[in-house]
């Protein structure tokens, strides 16, 4: 594809250690352009498909030292925390090529106030909102207006937990008190947003951009609530599938034109050019799609079914984006078959859970056709994969239809066991309604 004349063998470093990073490592390791793929710190799955490096994702100095000593040509950042802390700025200062937004651009995810103000300024559809620094004023605002359902959000990063969807006024008042007075999410609650509650199906539309050119990925749908039928507490995501029939070609074009393009232009105008993954969390309302939030990285677990379907060499795309040459990349090629990813979790997640349980049946699951078991919260103990996180595995399968992909994913899930393993049983059913 692009840069055909200059193809070189590259060492690639992936930052992070979850399911998304395993999916990225697995895909990147298949590229004919890669020599070595390193993951810092990685997990038991990335240890098999790539090489783990024992450096935490927030130790920029050690990561930079490793990248220089090992001649890493491209670094790819998985999670939001190092992006918000400026890992891209730190690498670029050392003239190291890295895929991801700068600290200033990652504000789009790290500050919900920045995001909402940008959306409003760029005329991108989103829920109406008000921002408050003073909790007393926020509470007065709630008491003085009609008692309608609202959503209360902490401004900053709160691991997906800083959002409270409220049915009644008193619930909203309590959320403001907890976020802005008791500071249960710390500094993330310095400002609160009170916004209109929207209704509809949620979809994830991700795009890769170099700040000028946008390459849109296929639409996906996450499953954030812990239990079947979208009940229970919110999680990082209990499963995902792609494509979703909720977003056809026409709607996808509409989203590109009215959401992604104006956002990328607005970031450029604000002198915060956005380079990396622009992930729009959208709600498909009766008035059309509206942005719930932006993330500045691949979704986890959306990344897993997406890379399983992607046929284009991901290294070509990420490298071109990091170089600012995404216009050299044609449209992406996809496996037309849908993919479904079922997250297997530890007992107790998203609350407290224990770790260190040996995971059995991984080889049997891997032997099934069109199945890939991505690791998330796992580590190695005497060469045995054991649990080390809440979301442990993302069992992903392709199929000729969504229901066949679902069946194959759950067939693989049934082969895998450990003490306390559980998963949602209805991943992708929303597509079939
Ligand atoms: P966010 O982190 O902003 O995506 O919010 C987390 C979750 O809260 C979303 O996935 C939605 O399920 C829900 N949510 C956020 N904003 C709204 C809204 N304005 N109306 C209804 N639900 C919302
Ligand atoms: N799957 C939701 C997220 O990555 O934020």
mmCIF file with all atom_site columns, N, CA and C and ligand atoms in Angstrom, residues 20 222 224 236-237 279 293 295 297-302 391, ligand 2:
data_model
loop_
_atom_site.group_PDB
_atom_site.id
_atom_site.type_symbol
_atom_site.label_atom_id
_atom_site.label_alt_id
_atom_site.label_comp_id
_atom_site.label_asym_id
_atom_site.label_entity_id
_atom_site.label_seq_id
_atom_site.pdbx_PDB_ins_code
_atom_site.Cartn_x
_atom_site.Cartn_y
_atom_site.Cartn_z
_atom_site.occupancy
_atom_site.B_iso_or_equiv
_atom_site.pdbx_formal_charge
_atom_site.auth_seq_id
_atom_site.auth_comp_id
_atom_site.auth_asym_id
_atom_site.auth_atom_id
_atom_site.pdbx_PDB_model_num
ATOM   1  N N  . UNK A 1 20  ? -7.452  -4.471 24.543 1.00 0.00 ? 20  UNK A N  1
ATOM   2  C CA . UNK A 1 20  ? -7.197  -3.643 23.362 1.00 0.00 ? 20  UNK A CA 1
ATOM   3  C C  . UNK A 1 20  ? -5.749  -3.780 22.919 1.00 0.00 ? 20  UNK A C  1
ATOM   4  N N  . UNK A 1 222 ? -20.805 -1.471 21.882 1.00 0.00 ? 222 UNK A N  1
ATOM   5  C CA . UNK A 1 222 ? -20.277 -1.947 23.156 1.00 0.00 ? 222 UNK A CA 1
ATOM   6  C C  . UNK A 1 222 ? -21.456 -2.386 24.035 1.00 0.00 ? 222 UNK A C  1
ATOM   7  N N  . UNK A 1 224 ? -22.003 -1.764 27.922 1.00 0.00 ? 224 UNK A N  1
ATOM   8  C CA . UNK A 1 224 ? -21.375 -1.238 29.144 1.00 0.00 ? 224 UNK A CA 1
ATOM   9  C C  . UNK A 1 224 ? -21.955 -1.779 30.446 1.00 0.00 ? 224 UNK A C  1
ATOM   10 N N  . UNK A 1 236 ? -16.283 -1.268 32.132 1.00 0.00 ? 236 UNK A N  1
ATOM   11 C CA . UNK A 1 236 ? -15.504 -0.783 31.004 1.00 0.00 ? 236 UNK A CA 1
ATOM   12 C C  . UNK A 1 236 ? -16.039 -1.303 29.677 1.00 0.00 ? 236 UNK A C  1
ATOM   13 N N  . UNK A 1 237 ? -16.938 -2.277 29.720 1.00 0.00 ? 237 UNK A N  1
ATOM   14 C CA . UNK A 1 237 ? -17.475 -2.883 28.490 1.00 0.00 ? 237 UNK A CA 1
ATOM   15 C C  . UNK A 1 237 ? -17.418 -4.396 28.610 1.00 0.00 ? 237 UNK A C  1
ATOM   16 N N  . UNK A 1 279 ? -12.594 8.546  18.767 1.00 0.00 ? 279 UNK A N  1
ATOM   17 C CA . UNK A 1 279 ? -13.639 7.554  19.055 1.00 0.00 ? 279 UNK A CA 1
ATOM   18 C C  . UNK A 1 279 ? -14.873 8.314  19.513 1.00 0.00 ? 279 UNK A C  1
ATOM   19 N N  . UNK A 1 293 ? -19.812 11.344 24.120 1.00 0.00 ? 293 UNK A N  1
ATOM   20 C CA . UNK A 1 293 ? -18.455 11.628 24.564 1.00 0.00 ? 293 UNK A CA 1
ATOM   21 C C  . UNK A 1 293 ? -17.498 11.309 23.435 1.00 0.00 ? 293 UNK A C  1
ATOM   22 N N  . UNK A 1 295 ? -13.565 9.698  22.964 1.00 0.00 ? 295 UNK A N  1
ATOM   23 C CA . UNK A 1 295 ? -12.365 9.116  23.540 1.00 0.00 ? 295 UNK A CA 1
ATOM   24 C C  . UNK A 1 295 ? -11.232 9.348  22.554 1.00 0.00 ? 295 UNK A C  1
ATOM   25 N N  . UNK A 1 297 ? -8.629  7.327  21.838 1.00 0.00 ? 297 UNK A N  1
ATOM   26 C CA . UNK A 1 297 ? -7.923  6.038  21.760 1.00 0.00 ? 297 UNK A CA 1
ATOM   27 C C  . UNK A 1 297 ? -8.886  5.000  21.212 1.00 0.00 ? 297 UNK A C  1
ATOM   28 N N  . UNK A 1 298 ? -8.379  3.805  20.931 1.00 0.00 ? 298 UNK A N  1
ATOM   29 C CA . UNK A 1 298 ? -9.267  2.711  20.546 1.00 0.00 ? 298 UNK A CA 1
ATOM   30 C C  . UNK A 1 298 ? -10.161 2.341  21.727 1.00 0.00 ? 298 UNK A C  1
ATOM   31 N N  . UNK A 1 299 ? -11.377 1.886  21.440 1.00 0.00 ? 299 UNK A N  1
ATOM   32 C CA . UNK A 1 299 ? -12.259 1.395  22.490 1.00 0.00 ? 299 UNK A CA 1
ATOM   33 C C  . UNK A 1 299 ? -11.835 0.007  22.927 1.00 0.00 ? 299 UNK A C  1
ATOM   34 N N  . UNK A 1 300 ? -12.073 -0.291 24.175 1.00 0.00 ? 300 UNK A N  1
ATOM   35 C CA . UNK A 1 300 ? -11.833 -1.624 24.701 1.00 0.00 ? 300 UNK A CA 1
ATOM   36 C C  . UNK A 1 300 ? -13.135 -2.079 25.334 1.00 0.00 ? 300 UNK A C  1
ATOM   37 N N  . UNK A 1 301 ? -13.876 -3.010 24.754 1.00 0.00 ? 301 UNK A N  1
ATOM   38 C CA . UNK A 1 301 ? -13.458 -4.062 23.825 1.00 0.00 ? 301 UNK A CA 1
ATOM   39 C C  . UNK A 1 301 ? -13.762 -3.832 22.342 1.00 0.00 ? 301 UNK A C  1
ATOM   40 N N  . UNK A 1 302 ? -14.167 -2.657 21.895 1.00 0.00 ? 302 UNK A N  1
ATOM   41 C CA . UNK A 1 302 ? -14.499 -2.515 20.466 1.00 0.00 ? 302 UNK A CA 1
ATOM   42 C C  . UNK A 1 302 ? -13.315 -2.857 19.559 1.00 0.00 ? 302 UNK A C  1
ATOM   43 N N  . UNK A 1 391 ? -11.749 -7.489 34.040 1.00 0.00 ? 391 UNK A N  1
ATOM   44 C CA . UNK A 1 391 ? -12.042 -8.044 32.716 1.00 0.00 ? 391 UNK A CA 1
ATOM   45 C C  . UNK A 1 391 ? -10.840 -8.909 32.365 1.00 0.00 ? 391 UNK A C  1
HETATM 46 N N1 . LIG B 2 .   ? -15.609 0.435  25.498 1.00 0.00 ? 2   LIG B N1 1
HETATM 47 C C1 . LIG B 2 .   ? -15.643 1.740  26.023 1.00 0.00 ? 2   LIG B C1 1
HETATM 48 C C2 . LIG B 2 .   ? -14.368 2.423  26.066 1.00 0.00 ? 2   LIG B C2 1
HETATM 49 O O1 . LIG B 2 .   ? -13.361 1.929  25.587 1.00 0.00 ? 2   LIG B O1 1
HETATM 50 O O2 . LIG B 2 .   ? -14.329 3.524  26.582 1.00 0.00 ? 2   LIG B O2 1
#
